[in-house]
Tab-separated table of C-alpha atoms and ligand atoms in Angstrom:
chain	number	residue	atom	x	y	z
Z	20	MET	CA	0.000	0.000	0.000
Z	21	ALA	CA	1.191	3.522	-0.771
Z	22	GLU	CA	2.863	5.482	2.010
Z	23	LEU	CA	0.497	7.675	4.012
Z	24	LEU	CA	1.653	11.274	4.359
Z	25	THR	CA	0.152	13.721	6.818
Z	26	ILE	CA	-0.315	17.331	5.760
Z	27	LYS	CA	-0.156	19.803	8.651
Z	28	LEU	CA	-0.872	23.492	8.709
Z	29	PRO	CA	2.337	25.478	8.148
Z	30	ASN	CA	3.092	28.816	9.781
Z	31	VAL	CA	0.657	31.218	8.131
Z	32	GLY	CA	1.540	34.393	9.992
Z	33	ASP	CA	0.505	35.972	13.251
Z	34	PHE	CA	-2.599	33.915	13.994
Z	35	ASP	CA	-3.288	31.731	17.022
Z	36	GLU	CA	-6.176	30.085	15.272
Z	37	ILE	CA	-7.691	30.696	11.889
Z	38	GLU	CA	-11.014	29.592	10.422
Z	39	VAL	CA	-11.374	27.042	7.650
Z	40	ILE	CA	-13.830	28.521	5.144
Z	41	GLU	CA	-13.460	25.962	2.407
Z	42	VAL	CA	-12.265	22.420	2.010
Z	43	LEU	CA	-11.207	22.016	-1.598
Z	44	ILE	CA	-10.593	18.271	-1.608
Z	45	THR	CA	-12.663	15.170	-1.053
Z	46	VAL	CA	-11.542	11.684	-0.128
Z	47	GLY	CA	-10.370	9.868	-3.239
Z	48	ASP	CA	-9.257	13.032	-5.098
Z	49	GLU	CA	-5.947	12.741	-6.905
Z	50	ILE	CA	-4.082	15.936	-6.166
Z	51	ALA	CA	-0.886	17.337	-7.583
Z	52	LEU	CA	1.937	19.041	-5.708
Z	53	GLU	CA	0.877	22.630	-4.849
Z	54	ASP	CA	-2.829	22.011	-5.466
Z	55	SER	CA	-4.790	24.082	-2.985
Z	56	ILE	CA	-6.421	21.909	-0.338
Z	57	ILE	CA	-8.182	24.289	2.056
Z	58	VAL	CA	-8.952	27.998	2.296
Z	59	LEU	CA	-8.461	29.863	5.586
Z	60	GLU	CA	-9.853	33.238	6.475
Z	61	SER	CA	-8.835	35.793	9.081
Z	62	ASP	CA	-10.206	39.314	9.595
Z	63	LYS	CA	-7.860	40.593	6.953
Z	64	ALA	CA	-7.059	37.870	4.508
Z	65	THR	CA	-8.110	34.656	2.891
Z	66	MET	CA	-5.376	32.208	2.058
Z	67	GLU	CA	-5.232	28.957	0.182
Z	68	ILE	CA	-3.073	26.264	1.683
Z	69	PRO	CA	-1.300	24.251	-1.005
Z	70	SER	CA	-0.386	20.596	-0.688
Z	71	PRO	CA	3.304	19.925	-0.198
Z	72	TYR	CA	2.821	16.487	-1.758
Z	73	ALA	CA	1.157	14.804	-4.697
Z	74	GLY	CA	-1.095	11.828	-4.059
Z	75	LYS	CA	-4.579	10.494	-3.411
Z	76	VAL	CA	-6.612	11.930	-0.543
Z	77	ASP	CA	-7.044	9.203	2.063
Z	78	SER	CA	-8.765	11.143	4.826
Z	79	ILE	CA	-9.573	14.743	5.755
Z	80	MET	CA	-9.332	15.941	9.333
Z	81	VAL	CA	-10.826	19.427	9.017
Z	82	LYS	CA	-14.202	20.783	8.036
Z	83	VAL	CA	-15.637	24.182	7.203
Z	84	GLY	CA	-15.987	26.269	10.358
Z	85	ASP	CA	-13.111	24.602	12.246
Z	86	ARG	CA	-10.533	26.951	13.747
Z	87	ILE	CA	-7.062	25.519	13.354
Z	88	ALA	CA	-3.565	26.476	14.439
Z	89	GLU	CA	-0.081	25.856	13.138
Z	90	GLY	CA	0.686	22.134	13.131
Z	91	ALA	CA	-2.978	21.054	12.929
Z	92	GLU	CA	-3.475	17.948	10.829
Z	93	ILE	CA	-5.357	18.742	7.640
Z	94	ALA	CA	-5.381	15.549	5.617
Z	95	LYS	CA	-3.619	12.308	4.885
Z	96	LEU	CA	-2.491	11.398	1.390
Z	97	GLN	CA	-1.490	8.150	-0.197
Z	98	ALA	CA	1.779	9.254	-1.733
Z	99	ALA	CA	2.030	9.365	-5.486
Z	100	SER	CA	5.036	7.731	-7.078
Z	101	THR	CA	8.231	9.356	-5.745
Z	102	SER	CA	8.946	11.062	-9.051
Z	103	GLU	CA	5.829	13.220	-8.624
Z	104	ALA	CA	5.588	13.550	-4.838
Z	105	ALA	CA	7.676	16.112	-2.984
Z	106	ILE	CA	8.983	13.847	-0.262
Z	107	PRO	CA	11.481	15.761	1.856
Z	108	ASP	CA	14.767	14.222	2.929
Z	109	LYS	CA	14.906	12.363	6.231
Z	110	SER	CA	15.769	15.338	8.410
Z	111	ASP	CA	12.625	17.093	7.261
Z	112	ALA	CA	10.449	14.130	6.468
Z	113	PRO	CA	6.924	13.643	7.725
Z	114	GLU	CA	6.475	10.488	9.726
Z	115	THR	CA	4.215	7.950	8.110
Z	116	GLU	CA	1.314	5.957	9.519
Z	117	SER	CA	3.409	2.817	9.655
Z	118	LYS	CA	5.735	4.272	12.323
Z	119	PRO	CA	4.894	3.993	16.019
Z	120	GLU	CA	4.838	7.800	16.587
Z	121	PRO	CA	2.832	9.182	13.677
Z	122	GLU	CA	3.998	12.764	14.319
Z	123	SER	CA	4.641	14.673	11.121
Z	124	VAL	CA	6.154	18.092	10.562
Z	125	PRO	CA	4.230	21.131	9.352
Z	126	ALA	CA	4.056	21.491	5.589
Z	127	SER	CA	6.278	24.543	5.524
Z	128	LYS	CA	9.405	25.236	7.580
Z	129	PRO	CA	10.788	28.397	6.013
Z	130	GLU	CA	13.323	29.076	8.754
Z	131	GLU	CA	15.255	25.867	8.185
Z	132	PRO	CA	18.304	25.670	5.927
Z	133	GLU	CA	17.654	24.510	2.420
Z	134	SER	CA	17.536	20.762	2.019
Z	135	SER	CA	17.744	18.770	-1.158
Z	136	ALA	CA	13.961	18.476	-1.032
Z	137	PRO	CA	11.716	20.915	-2.834
Z	138	THR	CA	10.553	23.763	-0.597
Z	139	PRO	CA	6.872	23.341	0.178
Z	140	PRO	CA	4.916	26.092	-1.513
Z	141	PRO	CA	3.754	29.040	0.602
Z	142	PRO	CA	0.030	29.558	1.117
Z	143	VAL	CA	-1.667	31.884	-1.331
Z	144	THR	CA	-2.915	34.963	0.471
Z	145	GLU	CA	-5.418	37.492	-0.668
Z	146	ASN	CA	-5.556	40.692	1.315
Z	147	ARG	CA	-9.192	41.479	1.876
Z	148	GLN	CA	-8.548	45.214	1.854
Z	149	GLU	CA	-7.713	44.870	-1.789
Z	150	SER	CA	-10.541	45.535	-4.186
Z	151	ARG	CA	-11.974	42.203	-5.133
Z	152	PRO	CA	-13.646	41.119	-8.318
Z	153	GLY	CA	-17.154	41.606	-6.969
Z	154	ASN	CA	-19.740	39.068	-7.938
Z	155	LEU	CA	-17.341	36.894	-9.866
Z	156	THR	CA	-15.252	35.827	-6.894
Z	157	ASP	CA	-15.364	32.646	-4.860
Z	158	ASN	CA	-14.402	34.034	-1.450
Z	159	SER	CA	-17.788	34.344	0.155
Z	160	ASN	CA	-18.035	33.379	3.794
Z	161	ASP	CA	-21.709	32.536	3.452
Z	162	LYS	CA	-22.066	29.100	5.033
Z	163	SER	CA	-25.501	28.567	3.439
Z	164	ARG	CA	-24.190	28.461	-0.099
Z	165	ARG	CA	-24.760	25.461	-2.347
Z	166	GLN	CA	-22.330	22.557	-2.388
Z	167	ILE	CA	-19.870	22.786	-5.256
Z	168	TYR	CA	-18.576	19.627	-6.896
Z	169	THR	CA	-15.329	20.039	-8.752
Z	170	ASN	CA	-11.643	19.262	-8.370
Z	171	PRO	CA	-8.831	21.406	-6.937
Z	172	SER	CA	-7.306	22.325	-10.275
Z	173	VAL	CA	-10.661	23.689	-11.516
Z	174	ARG	CA	-11.060	25.632	-8.252
Z	175	ARG	CA	-7.616	27.111	-8.713
Z	176	TYR	CA	-8.397	27.965	-12.338
Z	177	ALA	CA	-11.635	29.679	-11.223
Z	178	ARG	CA	-9.773	31.657	-8.564
Z	179	GLU	CA	-7.175	32.810	-11.052
Z	180	LEU	CA	-9.906	34.093	-13.334
Z	181	GLY	CA	-11.997	35.505	-10.471
Z	182	ALA	CA	-14.982	33.251	-11.234
Z	183	ASN	CA	-17.496	32.530	-8.478
Z	184	LEU	CA	-18.060	28.783	-8.705
Z	185	GLU	CA	-21.457	29.165	-7.077
Z	186	LEU	CA	-22.615	30.873	-10.239
Z	187	VAL	CA	-21.109	28.357	-12.631
Z	188	THR	CA	-23.285	25.606	-14.056
Z	189	GLY	CA	-21.496	22.251	-14.031
Z	190	THR	CA	-21.898	20.042	-17.094
Z	191	GLY	CA	-19.960	17.062	-15.698
Z	192	THR	CA	-21.409	13.965	-14.072
Z	193	LYS	CA	-23.924	14.900	-11.322
Z	194	GLY	CA	-23.365	18.590	-12.069
Z	195	ARG	CA	-19.598	18.504	-11.458
Z	196	ILE	CA	-17.989	21.728	-12.649
Z	197	LEU	CA	-15.406	21.227	-15.388
Z	198	LYS	CA	-12.671	23.607	-16.500
Z	199	GLU	CA	-14.630	24.291	-19.705
Z	200	ASP	CA	-17.621	25.382	-17.606
Z	201	VAL	CA	-15.484	28.024	-15.901
Z	202	THR	CA	-14.101	29.215	-19.248
Z	203	ALA	CA	-17.627	29.436	-20.674
Z	204	PHE	CA	-18.806	31.343	-17.586
Z	205	ILE	CA	-16.014	33.907	-17.880
Z	206	LYS	CA	-16.603	34.341	-21.608
Z	207	ALA	CA	-20.319	34.872	-20.994
Z	208	SER	CA	-19.575	37.349	-18.192
Z	209	LEU	CA	-17.275	39.374	-20.419
Z	210	THR	CA	-19.777	39.426	-23.248
Z	211	SER	CA	-22.554	40.552	-20.938
Z	212	GLY	CA	-20.507	43.519	-19.731
Z	213	ALA	CA	-19.475	42.255	-16.296
Z	214	SER	CA	-15.773	41.668	-15.875
Z	215	ALA	CA	-13.258	39.801	-13.798
Z	216	GLY	CA	-11.564	43.107	-12.983
Z	217	SER	CA	-14.136	45.337	-11.328
Z	218	GLY	CA	-17.704	46.507	-11.848
Z	219	GLY	CA	-18.450	47.971	-15.226
Z	220	ILE	CA	-15.132	47.434	-17.001
Z	221	SER	CA	-15.651	45.435	-20.141
Z	222	VAL	CA	-12.913	44.452	-22.525
Z	223	SER	CA	-13.075	42.281	-25.580
Z	224	ALA	CA	-11.377	38.920	-25.212
Z	225	MET	CA	-7.886	38.530	-26.618
Z	226	PRO	CA	-8.163	36.685	-29.929
Z	227	GLU	CA	-6.593	33.250	-29.908
Z	228	ILE	CA	-3.543	33.370	-32.131
Z	229	ASP	CA	-1.622	30.379	-33.381
Z	230	PHE	CA	1.884	31.840	-33.176
Z	231	SER	CA	3.375	28.670	-34.639
Z	232	LYS	CA	1.946	29.745	-38.003
Z	233	PHE	CA	4.642	32.415	-38.104
Z	234	GLY	CA	7.668	30.430	-36.913
Z	235	GLU	CA	8.991	28.045	-34.297
Z	236	ILE	CA	7.618	28.553	-30.781
Z	237	GLU	CA	7.861	27.031	-27.306
Z	238	ALA	CA	5.046	27.253	-24.727
Z	239	VAL	CA	6.524	27.775	-21.250
Z	240	PRO	CA	3.997	27.506	-18.398
Z	241	LEU	CA	3.916	30.441	-15.969
Z	242	ASN	CA	4.973	29.466	-12.471
Z	243	ARG	CA	2.886	30.030	-9.370
Z	244	ILE	CA	4.533	33.333	-8.359
Z	245	GLN	CA	4.181	34.730	-11.878
Z	246	LYS	CA	0.487	33.852	-11.966
Z	247	LEU	CA	-0.199	35.328	-8.540
Z	248	SER	CA	1.776	38.521	-9.015
Z	249	GLY	CA	0.374	38.884	-12.535
Z	250	ALA	CA	-3.210	38.747	-11.259
Z	251	HIS	CA	-2.432	41.171	-8.418
Z	252	LEU	CA	-0.631	43.649	-10.693
Z	253	HIS	CA	-3.436	43.469	-13.241
Z	254	ARG	CA	-6.041	44.197	-10.585
Z	255	SER	CA	-4.050	47.132	-9.239
Z	256	TRP	CA	-3.502	48.450	-12.744
Z	257	VAL	CA	-7.180	48.400	-13.707
Z	258	THR	CA	-8.668	49.459	-10.365
Z	259	VAL	CA	-6.249	52.175	-9.178
Z	260	PRO	CA	-6.153	55.464	-11.073
Z	261	HIS	CA	-2.392	55.913	-11.353
Z	262	VAL	CA	-0.330	59.063	-11.661
Z	263	THR	CA	3.474	58.932	-11.702
Z	264	GLN	CA	5.522	61.890	-10.484
Z	265	PHE	CA	9.184	61.973	-11.552
Z	266	ASP	CA	12.082	63.677	-9.859
Z	267	GLU	CA	15.869	63.632	-9.704
Z	268	ALA	CA	17.808	63.867	-6.448
Z	269	ASN	CA	21.419	64.903	-6.098
Z	270	ILE	CA	22.786	62.155	-3.833
Z	271	THR	CA	26.471	63.079	-4.055
Z	272	GLU	CA	26.666	63.705	-0.302
Z	273	LEU	CA	24.614	60.659	0.558
Z	274	GLU	CA	26.938	58.514	-1.553
Z	275	GLY	CA	29.964	60.001	0.243
Z	276	PHE	CA	28.323	59.231	3.584
Z	277	ARG	CA	27.478	55.678	2.441
Z	278	LYS	CA	31.069	55.087	1.336
Z	279	SER	CA	32.349	56.442	4.665
Z	280	LEU	CA	30.340	53.692	6.401
Z	281	ALA	CA	31.268	50.944	3.936
Z	282	GLY	CA	34.312	49.730	5.927
Z	283	GLU	CA	32.315	49.485	9.145
Z	284	ALA	CA	29.545	47.651	7.292
Z	285	GLU	CA	32.012	45.223	5.758
Z	286	LYS	CA	33.445	44.402	9.196
Z	287	LYS	CA	29.918	43.473	10.245
Z	288	GLY	CA	29.581	41.350	7.102
Z	289	LEU	CA	26.967	43.706	5.613
Z	290	ARG	CA	26.361	45.469	2.296
Z	291	LEU	CA	25.135	48.978	2.982
Z	292	THR	CA	23.431	49.765	-0.328
Z	293	LEU	CA	21.618	52.942	-1.273
Z	294	LEU	CA	18.295	51.225	-0.778
Z	295	VAL	CA	18.651	51.207	3.002
Z	296	PHE	CA	19.072	54.998	3.054
Z	297	ILE	CA	16.075	55.368	0.740
Z	298	MET	CA	13.963	53.269	3.111
Z	299	LYS	CA	14.791	55.672	5.953
Z	300	ALA	CA	14.112	58.680	3.723
Z	301	VAL	CA	10.735	57.240	2.679
Z	302	VAL	CA	9.730	56.832	6.329
Z	303	ALA	CA	10.612	60.494	6.965
Z	304	ALA	CA	8.391	61.489	4.021
Z	305	LEU	CA	5.553	59.211	5.193
Z	306	LYS	CA	5.670	60.894	8.613
Z	307	GLU	CA	5.479	64.300	6.954
Z	308	TYR	CA	2.636	63.233	4.604
Z	309	PRO	CA	0.513	60.649	6.497
Z	310	ASN	CA	-1.948	60.243	3.594
Z	311	PHE	CA	0.727	58.211	1.849
Z	312	ASN	CA	0.899	55.805	4.792
Z	313	ALA	CA	-2.700	54.751	4.311
Z	314	SER	CA	-5.191	52.469	2.585
Z	315	LEU	CA	-8.768	52.942	1.479
Z	316	ASP	CA	-11.098	50.602	3.358
Z	317	SER	CA	-13.096	48.121	1.318
Z	318	SER	CA	-16.170	50.392	1.273
Z	319	GLY	CA	-14.100	53.239	-0.165
Z	320	GLU	CA	-15.627	55.490	2.515
Z	321	HIS	CA	-12.657	55.747	4.874
Z	322	LEU	CA	-8.968	56.295	4.616
Z	323	ILE	CA	-7.155	54.077	7.124
Z	324	LEU	CA	-4.118	55.982	8.379
Z	325	LYS	CA	-1.380	53.683	9.652
Z	326	LYS	CA	0.726	54.628	12.645
Z	327	TYR	CA	3.376	52.017	11.846
Z	328	PHE	CA	5.991	52.093	9.116
Z	329	HIS	CA	6.335	48.731	7.379
Z	330	ILE	CA	8.058	49.050	4.014
Z	331	GLY	CA	7.675	46.506	1.193
Z	332	VAL	CA	10.711	45.959	-1.003
Z	333	ALA	CA	10.279	44.458	-4.476
Z	334	VAL	CA	12.726	41.589	-4.902
Z	335	ASP	CA	13.577	40.025	-8.220
Z	336	THR	CA	13.767	36.231	-7.760
Z	337	PRO	CA	14.407	33.431	-10.244
Z	338	LYS	CA	10.687	32.602	-10.041
Z	339	GLY	CA	9.418	36.173	-10.377
Z	340	LEU	CA	8.630	39.295	-8.405
Z	341	VAL	CA	7.876	39.111	-4.658
Z	342	VAL	CA	7.458	41.925	-2.148
Z	343	PRO	CA	8.569	41.034	1.406
Z	344	VAL	CA	7.846	43.601	4.083
Z	345	ILE	CA	10.471	45.050	6.425
Z	346	ARG	CA	8.679	46.014	9.618
Z	347	ASP	CA	9.091	49.108	11.802
Z	348	VAL	CA	11.689	50.733	9.574
Z	349	ASP	CA	11.355	53.905	11.674
Z	350	GLN	CA	12.720	52.036	14.715
Z	351	LYS	CA	15.727	50.401	13.039
Z	352	GLY	CA	19.205	51.697	12.332
Z	353	LEU	CA	20.999	51.552	8.976
Z	354	PHE	CA	23.082	48.479	9.828
Z	355	ASP	CA	20.105	46.571	11.236
Z	356	LEU	CA	18.112	47.385	8.123
Z	357	ALA	CA	20.990	46.345	5.850
Z	358	ALA	CA	21.224	43.010	7.690
Z	359	GLU	CA	17.469	42.432	7.509
Z	360	LEU	CA	17.237	43.436	3.861
Z	361	GLY	CA	20.097	41.073	3.009
Z	362	THR	CA	18.566	38.059	4.764
Z	363	THR	CA	15.038	38.827	3.560
Z	364	ALA	CA	16.114	39.213	-0.083
Z	365	GLY	CA	18.089	35.964	0.274
Z	366	ARG	CA	15.078	34.103	1.651
Z	367	ALA	CA	12.939	35.571	-1.128
Z	368	ARG	CA	15.348	34.311	-3.781
Z	369	ASP	CA	15.414	30.866	-2.153
Z	370	GLY	CA	11.596	30.750	-2.169
Z	371	LYS	CA	11.503	30.632	1.642
Z	372	LEU	CA	9.194	33.531	2.449
Z	373	SER	CA	6.013	32.775	4.376
Z	374	PRO	CA	2.779	34.665	3.645
Z	375	GLY	CA	3.303	36.626	6.885
Z	376	ASP	CA	6.563	37.986	5.443
Z	377	MET	CA	4.596	39.621	2.637
Z	378	GLN	CA	1.721	41.086	4.625
Z	379	GLY	CA	1.151	44.379	6.375
Z	380	GLY	CA	3.142	46.692	4.107
Z	381	CYS	CA	2.402	50.437	4.109
Z	382	PHE	CA	4.419	51.576	1.094
Z	383	THR	CA	6.582	49.752	-1.445
Z	384	ILE	CA	9.977	50.569	-2.913
Z	385	SER	CA	10.933	49.037	-6.225
Z	386	SER	CA	14.632	49.573	-6.902
Z	387	LEU	CA	16.017	48.772	-10.323
Z	388	GLY	CA	19.067	50.931	-9.620
Z	389	GLY	CA	21.378	47.922	-9.418
Z	390	ILE	CA	20.339	46.967	-12.963
Z	391	GLY	CA	19.947	50.168	-14.996
Z	392	GLY	CA	17.466	52.368	-16.826
Z	393	ILE	CA	16.643	56.059	-16.769
Z	394	GLN	CA	13.133	55.908	-15.268
Z	395	PHE	CA	10.138	53.568	-15.022
Z	396	THR	CA	6.530	53.779	-13.844
Z	397	PRO	CA	5.900	51.321	-10.986
Z	398	ILE	CA	2.400	49.949	-10.349
Z	399	VAL	CA	0.895	50.779	-6.946
Z	400	ASN	CA	0.903	47.690	-4.719
Z	401	SER	CA	-2.733	48.044	-3.637
Z	402	PRO	CA	-4.211	48.379	-1.058
Z	403	GLU	CA	-1.200	50.635	-0.451
Z	404	VAL	CA	-1.617	54.025	-2.088
Z	405	ALA	CA	1.874	54.795	-3.345
Z	406	ILE	CA	5.060	53.151	-4.537
Z	407	LEU	CA	8.508	54.569	-5.180
Z	408	GLY	CA	10.505	53.475	-8.216
Z	409	VAL	CA	14.256	54.027	-7.986
Z	410	ALA	CA	16.367	53.871	-11.155
Z	411	LYS	CA	20.139	53.947	-11.607
Z	412	ALA	CA	22.062	56.933	-10.248
Z	413	LYS	CA	24.492	58.516	-12.740
Z	414	MET	CA	27.169	61.190	-12.539
Z	415	GLN	CA	25.941	64.295	-14.343
Z	416	PRO	CA	27.005	67.932	-14.656
Z	417	VAL	CA	25.017	70.026	-12.151
Z	418	TYR	CA	24.553	73.750	-12.810
Z	419	GLN	CA	25.839	76.000	-9.994
Z	420	ALA	CA	24.681	79.500	-9.025
Z	421	ASP	CA	27.993	80.998	-10.213
Z	422	GLY	CA	27.399	79.675	-13.723
Z	423	SER	CA	29.795	76.731	-13.466
Z	424	PHE	CA	29.001	73.000	-13.553
Z	425	LYS	CA	29.965	70.521	-10.885
Z	426	PRO	CA	29.722	66.720	-11.180
Z	427	GLY	CA	26.857	65.334	-9.126
Z	428	LEU	CA	25.450	61.816	-8.601
Z	429	ILE	CA	21.847	62.094	-9.763
Z	430	LEU	CA	19.245	59.557	-8.678
Z	431	PRO	CA	16.025	59.226	-10.733
Z	432	LEU	CA	12.897	58.782	-8.591
Z	433	ALA	CA	9.393	57.881	-9.777
Z	434	LEU	CA	6.473	57.999	-7.364
Z	435	SER	CA	3.262	56.322	-8.570
Z	436	TYR	CA	0.202	57.031	-6.437
Z	437	ASP	CA	-3.504	56.346	-6.199
Z	438	HIS	CA	-5.202	59.506	-7.402
Z	439	ARG	CA	-8.349	58.675	-5.406
Z	440	VAL	CA	-6.368	59.312	-2.238
Z	441	ILE	CA	-3.561	61.632	-3.273
Z	442	ASP	CA	-3.908	64.675	-5.478
Z	443	GLY	CA	-1.228	65.917	-7.864
Z	444	ALA	CA	0.010	68.717	-5.600
Z	445	GLN	CA	0.466	66.281	-2.713
Z	446	GLY	CA	2.293	63.887	-5.013
Z	447	ALA	CA	4.709	66.626	-6.054
Z	448	ARG	CA	5.163	67.781	-2.427
Z	449	PHE	CA	5.919	64.266	-1.205
Z	450	THR	CA	8.452	63.729	-4.000
Z	451	SER	CA	10.136	67.104	-3.395
Z	452	TYR	CA	10.344	66.386	0.330
Z	453	LEU	CA	11.820	62.949	-0.344
Z	454	ASN	CA	14.296	64.550	-2.734
Z	455	GLN	CA	15.312	67.013	-0.027
Z	456	VAL	CA	15.759	64.215	2.499
Z	457	VAL	CA	17.941	61.997	0.295
Z	458	SER	CA	20.020	65.031	-0.684
Z	459	ASP	CA	20.662	65.720	3.008
Z	460	ILE	CA	20.154	62.342	4.672
Z	461	ARG	CA	22.275	63.089	7.768
Z	462	ARG	CA	19.615	65.467	9.021
Z	463	VAL	CA	17.048	62.638	9.084
Z	464	LEU	CA	19.398	60.158	10.673
Z	465	LEU	CA	20.394	62.539	13.481
C	8	CAO	N1	21.925	53.594	-8.527
C	8	CAO	C1	23.168	53.119	-8.725
C	8	CAO	N2	23.628	51.992	-8.158
C	8	CAO	C2	22.770	51.296	-7.376
C	8	CAO	C3	21.469	51.726	-7.134
C	8	CAO	C4	21.050	52.939	-7.739
C	8	CAO	N3	19.838	53.428	-7.574
C	8	CAO	N4	20.879	50.847	-6.330
C	8	CAO	C5	21.751	49.880	-6.085
C	8	CAO	N5	22.899	50.154	-6.708
C	8	CAO	C6	24.097	49.362	-6.674
C	8	CAO	C7	24.369	48.818	-5.293
C	8	CAO	O1	25.011	49.786	-4.462
C	8	CAO	C8	25.221	47.628	-5.596
C	8	CAO	O2	26.526	48.059	-5.890
C	8	CAO	P1	27.814	47.320	-5.289
C	8	CAO	O3	27.694	45.908	-5.778
C	8	CAO	O4	28.943	48.082	-5.866
C	8	CAO	O5	27.663	47.420	-3.803
C	8	CAO	C9	24.612	47.097	-6.895
C	8	CAO	O6	23.913	48.201	-7.471
C	8	CAO	C10	23.637	45.949	-6.716
C	8	CAO	O7	22.708	46.268	-5.708
C	8	CAO	P2	21.610	45.205	-5.295
C	8	CAO	O8	20.502	45.224	-6.273
C	8	CAO	O9	22.256	43.885	-5.093
C	8	CAO	O10	21.162	45.705	-3.844
C	8	CAO	P3	20.037	46.741	-3.451
C	8	CAO	O11	20.079	46.826	-1.974
C	8	CAO	O12	20.134	47.993	-4.187
C	8	CAO	O13	18.677	46.029	-3.889
C	8	CAO	C11	17.020	44.337	-4.043
C	8	CAO	C12	18.221	44.876	-3.257
C	8	CAO	C13	16.560	43.068	-3.353
C	8	CAO	C14	15.898	45.334	-4.030
C	8	CAO	C15	17.453	44.091	-5.506
C	8	CAO	O14	18.465	43.131	-5.560
C	8	CAO	C16	16.335	43.669	-6.411
C	8	CAO	O15	15.869	42.533	-6.380
C	8	CAO	N6	15.891	44.611	-7.282
C	8	CAO	C17	14.883	44.356	-8.287
C	8	CAO	C18	13.532	44.861	-7.832
C	8	CAO	C19	12.520	44.682	-8.925
C	8	CAO	O16	12.481	43.664	-9.614
C	8	CAO	N7	11.694	45.704	-9.144
C	8	CAO	C20	10.749	45.709	-10.212
C	8	CAO	C21	9.431	45.318	-9.699
C	8	CAO	S1	8.183	45.611	-10.872
C	8	CAO	O17	7.759	47.119	-10.528
């Protein structure tokens, strides 16, 4: 008989207990690695918990309405053949039913050093403050809704498209919802003027093009991070009215200051990059302009001003863009921030971030300065209301009052903001203030 693997709830952030609002599997289902198995919901977020293994569902230990904590047993799987199942090495391996102590480890252990085993996927989190695709979504907490018969991959497909499965008519056996049913539902919704984006936006479907007619092609499937960030960016792009304010800051002095600290940083084993100084400067600007440290509530009637300063930093990883959050930047010194940024970016690149690492941000910084480019227009990371894009600093001649030119290190800045919350004058004031701060950073750090 196939090995029985126990799936336990991984660390999903700062929750003692969290409610199960959906069970996406039934006994006998064949599930693939990373298929979502349950959906949890807190006050702020819903999150899908993916399976760290492939196999056949043998038993399910949770039901809708249960409140579960880290380490709670969710389900047991009959392992698929080892080539498909993500069975960790012995040090990290779940115990099986055949052993006397059937204790198994949680599905995700992000703090442990990398093993040869694949890292279990992090739960998929949706922040509930974000605008959601209205009547097309499947996140309702209404316990009286009708039973939906389908399989996890169709549920995931529906989630990606923002389709509410309760509204989809199943054409499979006994009304089971098939992937084609979801596709047909979305097509019908688009044609009738509703949309997966937000109320009232209607776009014509992209025509299907056979690119192979024009030359050789290769179809590369998008990975999980690309799909998730793509959907989030698309939603932000279509639901947030964006304006981008550009500026250039003379950071010659800041760079001199940074270099003067480089030796000390090196002794501590740190890289003190420009980004750390920009994080401190952003916090100074957020304190001066609190509207930027805010989110609209889901009704759109209130602006929630945040009294904490958690800064998201876009990190380029081999699997795509992720935005971990560095907490309480106002309370941390440059070296502490450099250390935290270094370890966080490293964990992001190794795929070891937990959902909690990516929640609670107030403002995001996207720095492409280490790569190049003159300027770019970042997309607001909603429900935040502004994001700072930082491009590559370059030495340029700077005009002086006496008519001469002096070389200066000029840093391009691009602030994109949500025009529902921030007007153009405020955007320009914030950017000018930030410019002033990075040009004279010592004042802020004193
Ligand atoms: N101008 C000139 N040089 C810069 C710079 C800037 N604005 N920003 C960084 N640099 C330099 C650094 O000082 C470093 O130089 P040294 O190697 O000589 O020390 C080099 O470029 C590389 O820096 P880095 O990128 O490794 O480090 P960082 O702290 O600046 O950034 C991180 C860290 C994680 C943000 C970055 O590595 C990264 O992933 N950036 C991509 C973010 C992204 O993808 N954004 C787009 C999201 S879509 O909107």
